[in-house]
C-alpha atoms as one frame of an Amber mdcrd trajectory, in Angstrom:
protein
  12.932   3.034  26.257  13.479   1.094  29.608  16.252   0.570  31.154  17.731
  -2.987  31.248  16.115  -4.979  34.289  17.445  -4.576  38.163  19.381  -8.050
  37.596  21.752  -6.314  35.630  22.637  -3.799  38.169  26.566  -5.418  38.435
  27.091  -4.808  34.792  25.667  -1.288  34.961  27.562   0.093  38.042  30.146
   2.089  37.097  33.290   2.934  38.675  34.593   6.563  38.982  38.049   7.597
  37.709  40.830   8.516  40.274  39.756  11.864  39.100  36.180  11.844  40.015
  37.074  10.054  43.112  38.159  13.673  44.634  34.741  15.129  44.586  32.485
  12.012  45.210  29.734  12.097  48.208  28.614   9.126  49.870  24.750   9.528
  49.809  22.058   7.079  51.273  18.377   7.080  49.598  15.561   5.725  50.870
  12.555   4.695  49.531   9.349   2.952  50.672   5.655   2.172  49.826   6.254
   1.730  46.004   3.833  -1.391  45.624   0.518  -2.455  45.751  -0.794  -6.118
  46.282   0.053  -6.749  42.823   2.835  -5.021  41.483   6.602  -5.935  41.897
   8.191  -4.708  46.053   9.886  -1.805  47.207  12.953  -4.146  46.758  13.089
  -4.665  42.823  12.034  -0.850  43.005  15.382  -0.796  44.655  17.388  -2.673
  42.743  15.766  -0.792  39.406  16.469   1.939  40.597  19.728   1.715  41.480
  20.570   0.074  37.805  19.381   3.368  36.468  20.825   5.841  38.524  24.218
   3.785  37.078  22.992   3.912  33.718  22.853   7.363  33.452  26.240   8.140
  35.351  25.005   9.375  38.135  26.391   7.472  40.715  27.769   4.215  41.873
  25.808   1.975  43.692  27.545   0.019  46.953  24.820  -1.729  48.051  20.837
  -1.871  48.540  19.487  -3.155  52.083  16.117  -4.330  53.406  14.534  -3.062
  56.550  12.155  -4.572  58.018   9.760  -2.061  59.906   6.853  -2.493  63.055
   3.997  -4.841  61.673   0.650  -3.205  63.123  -3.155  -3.342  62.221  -3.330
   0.535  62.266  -0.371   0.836  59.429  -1.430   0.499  56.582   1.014  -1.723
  54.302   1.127  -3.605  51.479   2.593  -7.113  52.690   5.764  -6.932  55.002
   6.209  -3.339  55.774   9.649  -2.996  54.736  11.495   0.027  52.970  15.106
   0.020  50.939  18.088   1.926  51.171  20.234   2.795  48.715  23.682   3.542
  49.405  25.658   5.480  46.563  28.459   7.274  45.642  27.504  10.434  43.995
  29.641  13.477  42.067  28.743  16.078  44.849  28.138  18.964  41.575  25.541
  16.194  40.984  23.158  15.542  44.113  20.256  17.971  42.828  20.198  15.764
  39.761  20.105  12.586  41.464  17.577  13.822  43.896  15.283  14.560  40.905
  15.828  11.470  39.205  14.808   9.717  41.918  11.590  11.457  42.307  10.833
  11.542  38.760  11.399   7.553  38.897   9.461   7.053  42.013   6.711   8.964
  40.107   6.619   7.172  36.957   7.145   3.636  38.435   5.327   3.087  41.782
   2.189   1.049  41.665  -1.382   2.735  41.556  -2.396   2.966  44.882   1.166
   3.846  46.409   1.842   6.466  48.748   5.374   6.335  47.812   8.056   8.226
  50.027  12.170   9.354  49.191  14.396  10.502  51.558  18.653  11.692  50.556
  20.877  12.411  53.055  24.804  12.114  52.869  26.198   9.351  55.016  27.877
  11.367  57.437  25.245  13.690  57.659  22.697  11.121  59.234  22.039  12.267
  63.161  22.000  10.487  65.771  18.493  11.455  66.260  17.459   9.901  62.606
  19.044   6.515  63.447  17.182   6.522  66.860  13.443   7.438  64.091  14.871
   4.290  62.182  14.580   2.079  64.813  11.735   2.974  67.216   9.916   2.703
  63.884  10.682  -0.934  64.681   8.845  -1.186  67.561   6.291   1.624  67.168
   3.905   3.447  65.424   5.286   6.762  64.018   4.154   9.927  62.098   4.323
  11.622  58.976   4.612  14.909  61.005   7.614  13.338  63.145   9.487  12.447
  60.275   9.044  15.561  58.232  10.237  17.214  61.380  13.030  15.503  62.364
  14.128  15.544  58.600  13.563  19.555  58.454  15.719  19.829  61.874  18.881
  17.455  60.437  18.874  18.747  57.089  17.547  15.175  55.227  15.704  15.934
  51.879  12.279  14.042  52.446   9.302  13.855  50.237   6.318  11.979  49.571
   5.699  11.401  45.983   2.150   9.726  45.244  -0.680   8.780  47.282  -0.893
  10.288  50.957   2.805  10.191  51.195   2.856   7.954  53.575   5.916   6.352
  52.739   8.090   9.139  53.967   8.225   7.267  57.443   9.856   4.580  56.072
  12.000   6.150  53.875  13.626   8.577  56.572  13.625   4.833  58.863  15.604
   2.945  56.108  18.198   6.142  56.115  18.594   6.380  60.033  18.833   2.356
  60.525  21.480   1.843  57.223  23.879   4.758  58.662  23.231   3.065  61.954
  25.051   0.019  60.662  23.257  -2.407  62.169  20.128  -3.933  60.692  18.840
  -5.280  57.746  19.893  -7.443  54.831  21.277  -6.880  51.566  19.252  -7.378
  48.660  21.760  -6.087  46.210  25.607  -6.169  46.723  28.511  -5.875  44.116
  28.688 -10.034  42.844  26.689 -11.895  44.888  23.210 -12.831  42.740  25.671
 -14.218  40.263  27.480 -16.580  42.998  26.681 -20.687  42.387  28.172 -23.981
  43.958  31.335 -23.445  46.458  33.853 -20.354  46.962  36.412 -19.931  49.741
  35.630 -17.378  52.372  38.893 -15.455  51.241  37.607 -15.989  47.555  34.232
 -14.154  48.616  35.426 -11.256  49.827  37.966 -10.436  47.053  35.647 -10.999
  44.707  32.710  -9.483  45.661  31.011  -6.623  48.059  30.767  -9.009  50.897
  33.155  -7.702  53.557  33.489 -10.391  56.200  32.343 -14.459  56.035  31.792
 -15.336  59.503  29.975 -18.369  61.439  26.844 -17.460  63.596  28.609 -16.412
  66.867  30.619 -13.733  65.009  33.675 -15.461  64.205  35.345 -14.686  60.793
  36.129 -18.270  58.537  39.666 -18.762  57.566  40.414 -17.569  53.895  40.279
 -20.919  52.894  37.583 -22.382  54.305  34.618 -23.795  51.290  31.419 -22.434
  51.844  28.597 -23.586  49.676  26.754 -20.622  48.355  23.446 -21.630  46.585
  20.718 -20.599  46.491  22.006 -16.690  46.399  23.810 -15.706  49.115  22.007
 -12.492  51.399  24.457 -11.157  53.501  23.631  -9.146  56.277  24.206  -5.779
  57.791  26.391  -5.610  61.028  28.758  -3.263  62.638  27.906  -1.484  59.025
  29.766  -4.219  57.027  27.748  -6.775  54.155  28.346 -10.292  56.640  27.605
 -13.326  55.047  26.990 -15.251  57.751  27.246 -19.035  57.682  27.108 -22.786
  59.879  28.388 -26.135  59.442  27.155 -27.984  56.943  26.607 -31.346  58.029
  27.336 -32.947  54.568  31.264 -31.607  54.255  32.651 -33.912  52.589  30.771
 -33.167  49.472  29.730 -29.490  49.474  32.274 -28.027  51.766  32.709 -27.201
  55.380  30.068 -24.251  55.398  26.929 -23.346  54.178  25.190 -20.005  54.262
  22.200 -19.347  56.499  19.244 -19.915  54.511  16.893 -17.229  54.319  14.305
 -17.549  56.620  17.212 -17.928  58.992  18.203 -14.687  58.507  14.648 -12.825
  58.447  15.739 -11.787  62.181  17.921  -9.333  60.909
């Protein structure tokens, strides 16, 4: 029997007692090349995934970005090249577990034709040298053999799963450029799918994962300011905080002062 769809991810989460809360690790999975031309993205993959690893109590989910990744005629991709992190709170007697769910669901659920990749590392674990792979892979072509490498040197579990495995470059990427807290946008965050018509900034961030409301040049909105949130807000990732970044809206007087960037606004990040 399947699990309930990624949309209910918010309902699923679970938190972890005060006693748990003593022996939790902060753990970031990444995943990438899931798809084919006609299956669902790496993102719902994501977002699934994420709903089940809270369904079966073995973590709690903080948040799922998107990174987007070099766009090249010699990689081979399905239509943006992008990969997912997941970033979770696991019981550390539990990470062998989690690591094998995770490649059991990767195996069962990618798309024929996938050459689907998985990489775990714990957050403060990520080197300097992984964040660096995470964002030349930006700019240029990289390896299989360089990641596995640099994931054998800084102790990152990496693994392809089907196909040629050649989703274990983005996977290790979407690791190195999450811990490197700045780039990407959230495509699941504690709240925010459910948001509709106008909120306060201050509103926002108690009631949700977003962490900061701020205008385009970086300036945080009073608490009280109205920002008008449809459709779905997608908060980025900066300074490694969810943003929702926002402008003006020129209609104020009925919506609000603010609006949120729409998204292909925010495709830079």
């Amino acid at each position: 029997m399947h699990a309930p769809p990624a949309c209910n991810l918010p309902r699923l989460t679970q938190r972890l007692s005060a006693g748990d809360r003593s022996t939790t690790m902060r753990f970031l999975i990444g995943i990438d090349d899931t798809d084919n031309l006609e299956s669902r993205g790496t993102g719902f993959r994501a977002r699934q995934l994420g709903a089940r690893l809270a369904e079966a109590g073995l973590g709690r989910v903080r948040g799922i970005t998107r990174h987007q990744l070099f766009v090249h005629p010699s990689i081979p991709y399905t239509s943006h090249n992008s990969s997912a992190c997941l970033d979770v709170d696991v019981d550390g007697a539990g990470v062998d577990a989690v690591r094998d769910f995770c490649r059991d669901y990767l195996a069962r659920e990618s798309a024929d034709g996938s050459d689907a990749g998985l990489c775990l590392s714990g957050f403060d674990a990520v080197a300097d040298e992984l964040i660096a792979f995470g964002r030349s892979a930006k700019e240029t072509i990289r390896t299989q053999a360089e990641a596995r490498d640099l994931a054998a040197r800084h102790g990152a579990h990496l693994e392809g799963v089907t196909g040629d495995q050649g989703g274990v470059i983005g996977a290790l990427s979407a690791v190195g450029l999450r811990r490197g807290g700045h780039d990407g946008r959230f495509i699941w965050l504690e709240g925010v799918r459910e948001l509709t018509g106008t909120m306060t900034a201050g509103a926002l961030v108690a009631t949700t994962g977003i962490d900061s409301v701020e205008s385009t040049d970086g300036r945080p909105l009073p608490e009280g300011a109205v920002v008008l949130v449809d459709p779905w807000p997608r908060p980025v990732l900066l300074h490694g905080k969810a943003v929702l970044l926002t402008e003006k809206n020129e209609d104020g007087h009925e919506h609000g002062g603010w609006r949120i960037l729409c998204k292909e606004a925010i495709r830079r990040y």
